[in-house]
Coordinates of N, CA and C and ligand atoms in Angstrom, one line a residue:
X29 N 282.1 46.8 219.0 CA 281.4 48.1 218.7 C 282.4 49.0 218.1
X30 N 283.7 49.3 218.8 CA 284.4 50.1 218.2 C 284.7 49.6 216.8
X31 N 284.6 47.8 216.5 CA 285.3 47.7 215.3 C 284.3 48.1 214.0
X32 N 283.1 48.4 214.9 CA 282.4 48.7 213.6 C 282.4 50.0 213.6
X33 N 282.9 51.1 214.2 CA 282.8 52.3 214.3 C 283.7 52.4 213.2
X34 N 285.2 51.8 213.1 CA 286.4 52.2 212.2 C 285.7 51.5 210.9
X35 N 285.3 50.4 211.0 CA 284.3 50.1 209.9 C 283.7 51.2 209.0
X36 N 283.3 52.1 209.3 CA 282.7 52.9 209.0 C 283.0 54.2 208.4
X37 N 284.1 54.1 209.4 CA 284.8 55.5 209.1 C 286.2 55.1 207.7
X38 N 286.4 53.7 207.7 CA 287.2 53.5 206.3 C 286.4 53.3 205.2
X39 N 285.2 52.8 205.5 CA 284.2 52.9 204.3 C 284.2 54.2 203.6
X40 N 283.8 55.0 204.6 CA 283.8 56.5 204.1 C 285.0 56.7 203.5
X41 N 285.6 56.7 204.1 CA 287.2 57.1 203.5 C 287.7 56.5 201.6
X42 N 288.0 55.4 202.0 CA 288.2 54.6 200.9 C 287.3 54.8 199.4
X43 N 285.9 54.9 200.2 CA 284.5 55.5 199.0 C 285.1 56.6 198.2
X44 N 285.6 57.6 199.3 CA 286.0 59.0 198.8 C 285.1 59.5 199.4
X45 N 283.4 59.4 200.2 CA 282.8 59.7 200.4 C 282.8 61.2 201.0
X46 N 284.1 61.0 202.0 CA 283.9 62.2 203.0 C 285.6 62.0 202.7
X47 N 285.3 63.7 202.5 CA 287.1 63.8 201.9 C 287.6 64.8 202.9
X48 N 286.8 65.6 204.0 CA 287.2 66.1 205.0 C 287.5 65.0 206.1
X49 N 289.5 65.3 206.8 CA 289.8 64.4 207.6 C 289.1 65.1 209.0
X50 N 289.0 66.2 209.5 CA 287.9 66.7 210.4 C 286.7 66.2 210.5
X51 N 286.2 65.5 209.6 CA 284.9 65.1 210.3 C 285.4 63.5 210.0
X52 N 285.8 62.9 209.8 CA 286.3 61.3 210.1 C 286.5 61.3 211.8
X53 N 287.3 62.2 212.1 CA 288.0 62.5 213.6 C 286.9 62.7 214.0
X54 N 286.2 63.6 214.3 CA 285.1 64.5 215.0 C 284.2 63.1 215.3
X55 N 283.9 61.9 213.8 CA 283.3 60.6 213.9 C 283.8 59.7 214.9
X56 N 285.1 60.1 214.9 CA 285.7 58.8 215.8 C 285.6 59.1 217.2
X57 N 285.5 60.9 217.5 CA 286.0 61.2 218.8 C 284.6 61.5 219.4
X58 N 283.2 61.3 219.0 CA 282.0 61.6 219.7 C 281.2 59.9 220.0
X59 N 281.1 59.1 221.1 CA 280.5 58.1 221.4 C 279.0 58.1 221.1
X60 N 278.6 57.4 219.6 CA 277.4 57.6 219.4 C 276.1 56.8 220.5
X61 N 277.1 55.9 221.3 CA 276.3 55.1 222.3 C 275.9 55.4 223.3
X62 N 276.5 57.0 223.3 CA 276.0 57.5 224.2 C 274.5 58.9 224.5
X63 N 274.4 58.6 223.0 CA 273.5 59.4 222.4 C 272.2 58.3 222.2
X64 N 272.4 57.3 222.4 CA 271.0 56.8 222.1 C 270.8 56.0 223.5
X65 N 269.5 55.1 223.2 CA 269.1 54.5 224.5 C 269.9 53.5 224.6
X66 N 269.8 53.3 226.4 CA 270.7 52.0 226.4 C 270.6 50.8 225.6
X67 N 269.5 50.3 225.4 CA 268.7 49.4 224.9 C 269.2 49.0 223.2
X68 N 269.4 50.2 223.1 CA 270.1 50.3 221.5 C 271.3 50.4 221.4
X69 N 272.6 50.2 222.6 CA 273.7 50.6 222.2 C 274.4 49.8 221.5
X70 N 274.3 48.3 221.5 CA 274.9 47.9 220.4 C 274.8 48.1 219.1
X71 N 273.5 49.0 218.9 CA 273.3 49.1 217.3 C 274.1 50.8 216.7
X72 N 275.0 50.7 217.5 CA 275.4 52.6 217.6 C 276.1 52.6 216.6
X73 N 276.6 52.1 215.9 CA 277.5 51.7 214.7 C 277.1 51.0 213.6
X74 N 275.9 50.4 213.7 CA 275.2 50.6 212.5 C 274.6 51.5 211.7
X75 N 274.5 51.5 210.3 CA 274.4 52.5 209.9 C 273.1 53.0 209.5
X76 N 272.3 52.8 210.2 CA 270.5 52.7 210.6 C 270.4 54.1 211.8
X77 N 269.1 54.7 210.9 CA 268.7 55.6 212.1 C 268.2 54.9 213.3
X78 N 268.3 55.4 214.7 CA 267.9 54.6 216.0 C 266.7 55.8 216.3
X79 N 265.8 55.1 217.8 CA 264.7 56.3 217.7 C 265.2 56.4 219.3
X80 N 265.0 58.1 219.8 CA 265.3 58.5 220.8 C 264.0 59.1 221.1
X81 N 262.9 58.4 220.9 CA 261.9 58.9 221.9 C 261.0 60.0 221.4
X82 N 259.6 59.8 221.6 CA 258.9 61.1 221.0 C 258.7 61.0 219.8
X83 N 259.2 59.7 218.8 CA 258.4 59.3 218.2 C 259.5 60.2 216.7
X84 N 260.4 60.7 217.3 CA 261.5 61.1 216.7 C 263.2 60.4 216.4
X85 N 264.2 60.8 215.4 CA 265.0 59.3 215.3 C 266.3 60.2 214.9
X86 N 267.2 59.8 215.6 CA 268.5 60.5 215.4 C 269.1 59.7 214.1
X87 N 269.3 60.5 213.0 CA 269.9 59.7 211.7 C 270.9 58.8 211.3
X88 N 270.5 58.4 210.2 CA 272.0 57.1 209.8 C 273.2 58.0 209.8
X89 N 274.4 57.3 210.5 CA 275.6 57.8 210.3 C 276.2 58.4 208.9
X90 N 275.7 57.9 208.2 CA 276.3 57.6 206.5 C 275.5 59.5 206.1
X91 N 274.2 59.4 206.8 CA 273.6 60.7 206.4 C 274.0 62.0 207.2
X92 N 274.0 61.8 208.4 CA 274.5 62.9 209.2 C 275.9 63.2 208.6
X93 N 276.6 62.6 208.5 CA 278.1 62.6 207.8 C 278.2 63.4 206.3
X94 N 277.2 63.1 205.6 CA 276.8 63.6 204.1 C 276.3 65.4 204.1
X95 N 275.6 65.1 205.2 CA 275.2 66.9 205.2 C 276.4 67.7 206.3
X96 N 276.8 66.7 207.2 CA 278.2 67.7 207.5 C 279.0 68.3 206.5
X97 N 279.1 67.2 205.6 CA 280.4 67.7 204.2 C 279.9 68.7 203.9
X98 N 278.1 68.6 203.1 CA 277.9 69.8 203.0 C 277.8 70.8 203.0
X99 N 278.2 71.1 204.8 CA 278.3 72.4 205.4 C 279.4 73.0 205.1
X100 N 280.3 72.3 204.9 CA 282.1 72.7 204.9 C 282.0 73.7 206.4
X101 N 282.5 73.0 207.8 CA 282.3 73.5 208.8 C 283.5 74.4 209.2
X102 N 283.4 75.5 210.0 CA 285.2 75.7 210.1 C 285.7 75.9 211.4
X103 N 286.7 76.2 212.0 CA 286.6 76.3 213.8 C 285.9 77.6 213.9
X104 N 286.1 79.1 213.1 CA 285.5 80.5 213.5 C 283.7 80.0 213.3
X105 N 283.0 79.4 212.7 CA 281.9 78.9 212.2 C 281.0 79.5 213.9
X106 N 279.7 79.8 213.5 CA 278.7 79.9 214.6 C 277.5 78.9 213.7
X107 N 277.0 78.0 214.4 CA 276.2 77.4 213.3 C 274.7 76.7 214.1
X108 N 273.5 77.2 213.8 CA 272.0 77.2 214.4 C 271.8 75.8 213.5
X109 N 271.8 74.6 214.2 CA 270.6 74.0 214.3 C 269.6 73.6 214.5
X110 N 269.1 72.9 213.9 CA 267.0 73.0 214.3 C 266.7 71.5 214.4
X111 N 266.5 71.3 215.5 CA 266.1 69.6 215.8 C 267.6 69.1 216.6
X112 N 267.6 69.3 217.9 CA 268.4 68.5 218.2 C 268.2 67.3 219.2
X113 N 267.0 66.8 218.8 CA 267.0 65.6 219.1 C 267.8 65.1 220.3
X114 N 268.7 64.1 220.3 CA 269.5 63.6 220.9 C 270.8 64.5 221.6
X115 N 271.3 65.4 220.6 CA 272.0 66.3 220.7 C 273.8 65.1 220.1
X116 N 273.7 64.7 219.4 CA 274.2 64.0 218.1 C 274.8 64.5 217.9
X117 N 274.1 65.1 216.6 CA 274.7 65.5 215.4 C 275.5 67.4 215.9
X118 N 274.7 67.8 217.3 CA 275.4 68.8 217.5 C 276.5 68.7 218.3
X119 N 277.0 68.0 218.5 CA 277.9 67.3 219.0 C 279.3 66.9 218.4
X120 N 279.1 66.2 217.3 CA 279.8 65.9 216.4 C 280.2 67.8 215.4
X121 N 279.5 68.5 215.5 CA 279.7 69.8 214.7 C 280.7 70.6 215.9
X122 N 280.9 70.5 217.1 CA 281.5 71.1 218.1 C 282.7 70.8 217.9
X123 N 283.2 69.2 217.5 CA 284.2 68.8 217.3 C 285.5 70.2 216.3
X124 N 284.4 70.8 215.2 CA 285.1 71.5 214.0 C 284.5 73.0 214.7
X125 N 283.7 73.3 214.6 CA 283.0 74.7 215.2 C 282.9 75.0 216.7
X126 N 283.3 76.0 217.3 CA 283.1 76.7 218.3 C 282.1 76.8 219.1
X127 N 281.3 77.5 218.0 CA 279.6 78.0 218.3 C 279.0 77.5 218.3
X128 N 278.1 76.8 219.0 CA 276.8 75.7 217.8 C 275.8 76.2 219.1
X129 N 274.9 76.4 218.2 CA 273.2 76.5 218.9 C 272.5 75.7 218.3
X130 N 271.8 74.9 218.7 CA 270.7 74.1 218.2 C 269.0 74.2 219.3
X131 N 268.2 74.6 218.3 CA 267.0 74.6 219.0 C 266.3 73.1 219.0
X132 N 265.4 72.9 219.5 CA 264.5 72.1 220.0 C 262.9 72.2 219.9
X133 N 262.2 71.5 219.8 CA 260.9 72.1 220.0 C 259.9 71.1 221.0
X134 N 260.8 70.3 221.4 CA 260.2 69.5 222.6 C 260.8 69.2 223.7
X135 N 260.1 70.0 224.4 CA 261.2 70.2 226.0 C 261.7 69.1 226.3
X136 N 261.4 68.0 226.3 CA 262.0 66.9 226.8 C 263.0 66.0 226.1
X137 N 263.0 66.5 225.0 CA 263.9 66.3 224.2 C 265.5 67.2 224.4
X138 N 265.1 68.6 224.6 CA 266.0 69.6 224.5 C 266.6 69.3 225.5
X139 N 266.1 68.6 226.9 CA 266.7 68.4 227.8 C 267.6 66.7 227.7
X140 N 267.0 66.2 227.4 CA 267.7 65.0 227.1 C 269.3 65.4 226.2
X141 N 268.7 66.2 225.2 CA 270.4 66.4 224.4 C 271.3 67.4 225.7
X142 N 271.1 68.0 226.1 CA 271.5 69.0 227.3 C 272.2 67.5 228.2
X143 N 271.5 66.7 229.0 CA 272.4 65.7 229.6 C 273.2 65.0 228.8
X144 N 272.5 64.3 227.3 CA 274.1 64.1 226.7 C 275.0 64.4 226.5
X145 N 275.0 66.0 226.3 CA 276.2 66.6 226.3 C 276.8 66.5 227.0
X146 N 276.9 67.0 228.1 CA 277.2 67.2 229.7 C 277.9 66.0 229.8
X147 N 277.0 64.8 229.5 CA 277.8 63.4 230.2 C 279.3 63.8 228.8
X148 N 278.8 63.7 227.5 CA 280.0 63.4 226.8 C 281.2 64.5 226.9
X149 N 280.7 65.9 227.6 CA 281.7 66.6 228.0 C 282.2 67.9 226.8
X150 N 280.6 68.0 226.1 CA 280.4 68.6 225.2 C 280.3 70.8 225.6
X151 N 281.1 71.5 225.6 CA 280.4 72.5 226.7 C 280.1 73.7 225.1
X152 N 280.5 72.9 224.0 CA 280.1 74.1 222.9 C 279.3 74.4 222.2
X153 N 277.8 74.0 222.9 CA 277.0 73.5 222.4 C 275.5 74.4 223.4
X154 N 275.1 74.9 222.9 CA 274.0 75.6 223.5 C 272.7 75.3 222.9
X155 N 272.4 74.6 223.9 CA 270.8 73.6 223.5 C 269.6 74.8 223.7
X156 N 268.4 75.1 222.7 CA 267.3 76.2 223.2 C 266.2 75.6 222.9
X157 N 265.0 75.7 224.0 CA 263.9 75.1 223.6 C 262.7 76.1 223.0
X158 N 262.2 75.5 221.7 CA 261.9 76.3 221.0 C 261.5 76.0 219.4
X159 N 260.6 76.9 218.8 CA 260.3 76.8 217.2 C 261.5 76.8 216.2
X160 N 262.1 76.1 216.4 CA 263.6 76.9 215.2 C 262.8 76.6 213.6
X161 N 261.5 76.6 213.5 CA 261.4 77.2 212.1 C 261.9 78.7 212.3
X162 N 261.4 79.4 213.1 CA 261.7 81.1 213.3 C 263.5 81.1 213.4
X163 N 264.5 80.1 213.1 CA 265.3 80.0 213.3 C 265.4 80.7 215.2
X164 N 266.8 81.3 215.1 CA 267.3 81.5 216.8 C 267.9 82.8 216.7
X165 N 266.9 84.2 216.5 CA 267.5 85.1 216.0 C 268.3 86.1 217.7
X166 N 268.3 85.7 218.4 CA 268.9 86.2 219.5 C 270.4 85.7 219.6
X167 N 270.7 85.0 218.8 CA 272.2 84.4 218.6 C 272.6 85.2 217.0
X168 N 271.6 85.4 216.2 CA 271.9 85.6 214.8 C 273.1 86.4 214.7
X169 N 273.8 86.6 213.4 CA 273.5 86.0 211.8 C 274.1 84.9 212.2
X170 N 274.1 83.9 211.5 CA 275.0 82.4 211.7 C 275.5 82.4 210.6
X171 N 276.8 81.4 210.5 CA 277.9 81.3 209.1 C 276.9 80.2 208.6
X172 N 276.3 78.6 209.5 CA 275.6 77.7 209.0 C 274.4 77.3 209.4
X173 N 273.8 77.4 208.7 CA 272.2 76.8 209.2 C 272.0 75.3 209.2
X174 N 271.8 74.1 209.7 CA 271.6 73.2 209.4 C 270.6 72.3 209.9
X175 N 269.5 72.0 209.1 CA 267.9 71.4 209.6 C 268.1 69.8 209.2
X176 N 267.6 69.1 211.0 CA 267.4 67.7 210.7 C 266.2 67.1 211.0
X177 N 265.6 68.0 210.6 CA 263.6 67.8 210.1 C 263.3 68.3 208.8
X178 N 262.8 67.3 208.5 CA 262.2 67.6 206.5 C 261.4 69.3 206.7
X179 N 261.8 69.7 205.7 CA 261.4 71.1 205.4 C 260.3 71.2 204.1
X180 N 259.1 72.0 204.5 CA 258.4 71.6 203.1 C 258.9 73.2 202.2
X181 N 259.6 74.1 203.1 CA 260.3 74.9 202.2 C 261.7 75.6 203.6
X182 N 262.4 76.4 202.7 CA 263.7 76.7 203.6 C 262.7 78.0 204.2
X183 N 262.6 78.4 205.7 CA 261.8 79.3 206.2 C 262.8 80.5 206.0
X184 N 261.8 81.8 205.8 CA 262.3 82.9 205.8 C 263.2 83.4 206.6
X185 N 262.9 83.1 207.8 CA 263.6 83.4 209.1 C 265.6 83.1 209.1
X186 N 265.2 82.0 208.2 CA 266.3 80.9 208.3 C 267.6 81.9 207.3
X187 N 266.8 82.4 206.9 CA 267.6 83.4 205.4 C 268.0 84.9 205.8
X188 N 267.0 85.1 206.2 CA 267.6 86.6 207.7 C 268.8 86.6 208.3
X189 N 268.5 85.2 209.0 CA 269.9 84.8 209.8 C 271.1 84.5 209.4
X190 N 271.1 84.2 208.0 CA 272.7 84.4 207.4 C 273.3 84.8 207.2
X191 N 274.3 84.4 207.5 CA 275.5 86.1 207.4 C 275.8 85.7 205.4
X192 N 276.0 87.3 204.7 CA 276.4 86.8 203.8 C 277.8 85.8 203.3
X193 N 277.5 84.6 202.6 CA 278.0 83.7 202.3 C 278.0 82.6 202.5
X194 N 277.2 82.8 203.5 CA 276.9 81.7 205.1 C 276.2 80.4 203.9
X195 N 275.6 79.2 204.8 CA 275.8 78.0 203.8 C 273.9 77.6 205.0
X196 N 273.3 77.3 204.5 CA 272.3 76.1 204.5 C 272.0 75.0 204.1
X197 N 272.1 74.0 204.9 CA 271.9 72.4 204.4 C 270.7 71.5 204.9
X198 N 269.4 71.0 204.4 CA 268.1 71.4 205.0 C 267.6 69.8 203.8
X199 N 267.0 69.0 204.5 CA 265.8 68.3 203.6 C 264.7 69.0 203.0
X200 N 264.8 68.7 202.4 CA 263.1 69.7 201.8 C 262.8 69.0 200.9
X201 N 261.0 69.0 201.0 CA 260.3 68.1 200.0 C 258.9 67.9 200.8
X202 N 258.2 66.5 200.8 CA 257.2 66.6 201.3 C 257.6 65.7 202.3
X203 N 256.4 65.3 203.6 CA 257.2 64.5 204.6 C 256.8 62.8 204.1
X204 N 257.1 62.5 203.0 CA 257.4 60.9 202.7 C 259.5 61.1 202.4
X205 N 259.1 62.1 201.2 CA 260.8 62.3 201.1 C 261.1 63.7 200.6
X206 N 262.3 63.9 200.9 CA 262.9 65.0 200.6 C 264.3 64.8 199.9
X207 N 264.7 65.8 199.2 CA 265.9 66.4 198.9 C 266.7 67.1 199.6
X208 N 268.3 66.4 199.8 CA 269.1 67.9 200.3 C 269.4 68.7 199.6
X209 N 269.2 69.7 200.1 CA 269.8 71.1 199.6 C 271.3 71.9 200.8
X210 N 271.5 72.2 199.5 CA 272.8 73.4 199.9 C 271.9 74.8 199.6
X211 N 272.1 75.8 200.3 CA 271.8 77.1 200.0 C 273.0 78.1 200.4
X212 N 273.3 78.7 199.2 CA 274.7 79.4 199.9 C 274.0 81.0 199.3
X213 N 274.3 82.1 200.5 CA 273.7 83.3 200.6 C 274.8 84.2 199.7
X214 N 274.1 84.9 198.4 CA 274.9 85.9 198.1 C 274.5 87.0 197.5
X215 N 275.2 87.9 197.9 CA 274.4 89.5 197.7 C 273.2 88.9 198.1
X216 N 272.7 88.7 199.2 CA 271.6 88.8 200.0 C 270.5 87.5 199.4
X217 N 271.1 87.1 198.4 CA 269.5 86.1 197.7 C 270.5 84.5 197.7
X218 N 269.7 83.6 198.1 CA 270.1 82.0 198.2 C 270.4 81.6 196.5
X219 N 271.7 80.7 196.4 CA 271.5 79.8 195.5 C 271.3 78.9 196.0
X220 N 270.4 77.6 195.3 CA 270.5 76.1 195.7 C 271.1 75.1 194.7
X221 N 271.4 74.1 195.3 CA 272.2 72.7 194.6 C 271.0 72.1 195.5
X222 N 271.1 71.1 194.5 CA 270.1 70.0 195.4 C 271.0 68.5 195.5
X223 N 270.9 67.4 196.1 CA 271.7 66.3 196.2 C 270.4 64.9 196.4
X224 N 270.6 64.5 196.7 CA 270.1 62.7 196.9 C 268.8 62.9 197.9
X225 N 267.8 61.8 197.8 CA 266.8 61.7 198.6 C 266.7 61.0 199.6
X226 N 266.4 61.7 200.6 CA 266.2 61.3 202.0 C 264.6 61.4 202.9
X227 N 264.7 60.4 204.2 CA 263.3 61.1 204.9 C 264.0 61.7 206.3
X228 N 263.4 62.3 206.9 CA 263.4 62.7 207.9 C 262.4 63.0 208.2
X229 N 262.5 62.8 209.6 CA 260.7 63.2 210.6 C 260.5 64.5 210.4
X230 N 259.2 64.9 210.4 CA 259.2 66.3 209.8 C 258.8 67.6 210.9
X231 N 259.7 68.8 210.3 CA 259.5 69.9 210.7 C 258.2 70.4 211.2
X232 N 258.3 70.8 212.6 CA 256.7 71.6 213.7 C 257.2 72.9 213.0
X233 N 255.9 73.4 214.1 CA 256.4 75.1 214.5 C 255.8 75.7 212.6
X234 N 256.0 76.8 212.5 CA 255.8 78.1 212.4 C 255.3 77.5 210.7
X235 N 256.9 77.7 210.4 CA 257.2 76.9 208.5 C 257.2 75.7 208.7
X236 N 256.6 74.7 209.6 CA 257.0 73.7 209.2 C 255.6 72.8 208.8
X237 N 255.4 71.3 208.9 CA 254.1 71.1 208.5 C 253.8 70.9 209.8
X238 N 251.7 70.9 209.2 CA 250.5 71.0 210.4 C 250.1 69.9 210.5
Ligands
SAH326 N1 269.8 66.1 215.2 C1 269.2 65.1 216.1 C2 268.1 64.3 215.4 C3 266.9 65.2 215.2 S1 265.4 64.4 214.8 C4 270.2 64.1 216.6 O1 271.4 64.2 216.3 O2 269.8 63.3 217.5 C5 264.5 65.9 214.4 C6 264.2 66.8 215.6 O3 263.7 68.0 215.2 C7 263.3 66.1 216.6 O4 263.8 66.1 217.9 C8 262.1 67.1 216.6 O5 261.4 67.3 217.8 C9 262.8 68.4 216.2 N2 261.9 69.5 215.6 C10 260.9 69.3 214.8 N3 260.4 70.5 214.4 C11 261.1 71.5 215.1 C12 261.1 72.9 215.2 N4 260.2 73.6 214.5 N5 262.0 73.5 216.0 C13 262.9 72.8 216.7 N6 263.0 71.4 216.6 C14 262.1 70.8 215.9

């Protein structure tokens, strides 16, 4: 298992894929087997999304990894995620950031990432159960926003909460596929870059689909 973990992480490397040595590390130092079901742990290092229940699926390595770059994360960073699933990918962002909030929208979920943490020893990480289309404005502004539910648009809320300069990394599209986007906040209005197509299970709650 581990030898497919380094497997993975020299792929990246060697590709040029992921040119931040922080998130190589942050990859090496968070046990993704411990984030999925037992039933699945041999496949923790494949680079296949796995399902954690609810009918919901914590992402391919290769992708969570892709929109980390995107973020360009930093240690001062406070950064609101929306979907934390398994509590993964928030996990892996604690490694580089201090701050991290990630909401939820299915209690049983929110609680599941809450014991992952705990077991992996995660304490910078503050799980909320909840709509995070309305983003998590009781923590607000955040430096990063980062959504791992398809977005059929970036929610207004989400744009409130940014501090100027701050960075958004978000699928958006319809829920077969989407596009990532970067959205970086300036003088108050988003630019976007868009990048490669992805699916992801799609956004509840407020902005998201019915
Ligand atoms: N980041 C997770 C994977 C998330 S899958 C990990 O690393 O394991 C997407 C998650 O978004 C699912 O758990 C789903 O329940 C959640 N979700 C969907 N809509 C949401 C919303 N409006 N607010 C908060 N979470 C939401």
């Amino acid at each position: 298992m581990l030898q497919a973990k380094q497997q993975l992480i020299d792929y990246w490397r060697e590709r040029k894929f992921v040119t931040d040595s922080r998130l190589l590390a942050a990859f090496g130092q968070v046990a993704r087997e411990q984030f999925i079901p037992p039933q699945e742990h041999e496949l923790a290092y494949q680079d296949t999304p796995q399902p954690i229940g609810f009918g919901q699926t914590i992402s391919q390595p290769t992708t969570i990894i892709f929109m980390l770059g995107l973020l360009q994360l930093k240690t001062s960073d406070k950064v609101l995620e929306i979907g934390a699933g398994s509590g993964y990918n928030a996990a892996l962002m604690a490694q580089i950031a201090k701050q991290v909030y990630s909401a939820e929208i299915i209690p049983e979920l929110a609680a599941l990432a809450k014991a992952n943490l705990e077991k992996a020893k995660i304490a910078e990480v503050r799980v909320v159960i909840g709509d995070g289309s309305l983003g998590y404005p009781e923590a607000a502004p955040y430096d990063k926003i980062v959504a791992t539910a398809a977005c059929p648009k970036i929610p207004e809320p989400w744009i409130e909460q940014l501090k100027e300069g701050g960075i958004i990394v978000a699928p958006v599209g319809d829920q077969a596929s989407q596009r990532m986007i970067r959205g970086v906040k300036r003088q108050g209005r988003m630019r976007y870059q868009s990048f490669d197509y992805f699916t992801f299970v799609p956004l509840r709650g407020k902005y998201g689909f019915n």
